[in-house]
Structures are given as structure tokens and as C-alpha cells.
Amino acid sequence: MNIELTYDKGLLRAIDGVAITYGQREWMDTTPRALGSWALEYQRFSSTLRAVGGVEITYRRWSSLPRTVGQWNCEHRQSHLERIGPYALRYDHAGRVSAVGPLQILYDRGRSQPAHAQLEDANNPLPDELLLVLFLVLFWQKQAWDAYDQANR
């Protein structure tokens, strides 16, 4: 199953038809506010994602590395997220996430922006929990890239 990642003005707008919405002044605030019907909550005065819908996210102390996503534990190796609950992450030679569990993430040629994802089981729609994990992985990867860009300007 091919999962379309839709972009507009450089912002991820939808995953497989599920809209990602931003604040009214998106040209100033590029922080997503909702994934479909799930509201995104952030820590006060921060861009650290605290919850997606009713799913709470906790982080390691003094770190941006997630410790839990809802009932799932997260595993890390050094500063790389390796697993969210039952979903293992794989990385390509450029350090980009190339797979999330059964999802393969494909990138635009010559760019770091994910173009689409492919689900191994082509007969079933994208489950909500895998949609959530895919969104989180893409969100955290973009935050890390943005932070790297800011630090190297």
C-alpha cells in the first residue's frame, strides 16, 4: 500500500489523507496543531510535544528523547530512537529514518524530505497506531534537522 505524504509550502499537510493542521499564522508558526481529529499538545513555552489526542508522551530527564508514547516504551541507542513500542526504526546511510515497523519511508531524490511511505501489507489500510508512530517519527526527525540547521548557520 502506497501512503502519500502531502506537502504545501514546505509543511507536511497530510499523511494518507489525514490532515495535519497548523496555527492561523503558519508563516510564523510552523508547529503542527492537529493530526486529523487528534489535537497536539505541547509543553508550555516549548515545542516539545506532550500529547497527541489522548496519548501522552514522556521524555528522558533533560533530554528531547522520548521515554514513552502512551503505554509503549521507547528504546534508544546513543541519540538515535530505535523503537517505539512494537515498531522498530531503521535508518539509511544518511541517518534518515528509512523504516518504521512494516512501513518503508522513501525520500525525494536529492532531498531530505520524505516523499511517501509503503506498507508491506497492501490489503489493509494504515492503522491509527501506525499513523501516530509515523507522524511522531517524521515530526521528531524534522525538529532534529531544524535544530541542526539553526546551530550551523
mmCIF file of N, CA, C and O in Angstrom, residues 10 120 126 128:
data_model
loop_
_atom_site.group_PDB
_atom_site.id
_atom_site.type_symbol
_atom_site.label_atom_id
_atom_site.label_comp_id
_atom_site.label_asym_id
_atom_site.label_seq_id
_atom_site.Cartn_x
_atom_site.Cartn_y
_atom_site.Cartn_z
ATOM 1 N N GLY A 10 6.314 23.718 1.977
ATOM 2 C CA GLY A 10 7.334 23.108 2.805
ATOM 3 C C GLY A 10 6.841 22.432 4.069
ATOM 4 O O GLY A 10 7.636 21.889 4.826
ATOM 5 N N GLU A 120 3.927 -2.791 3.928
ATOM 6 C CA GLU A 120 4.139 -4.134 3.386
ATOM 7 C C GLU A 120 2.823 -4.834 3.075
ATOM 8 O O GLU A 120 2.706 -5.502 2.062
ATOM 9 N N LEU A 126 -3.904 1.921 6.587
ATOM 10 C CA LEU A 126 -2.933 2.303 7.607
ATOM 11 C C LEU A 126 -3.623 2.343 8.973
ATOM 12 O O LEU A 126 -4.555 3.121 9.177
ATOM 13 N N ASP A 128 -4.439 3.255 12.849
ATOM 14 C CA ASP A 128 -4.265 4.507 13.585
ATOM 15 C C ASP A 128 -2.967 4.541 14.383
ATOM 16 O O ASP A 128 -2.285 5.558 14.419
#
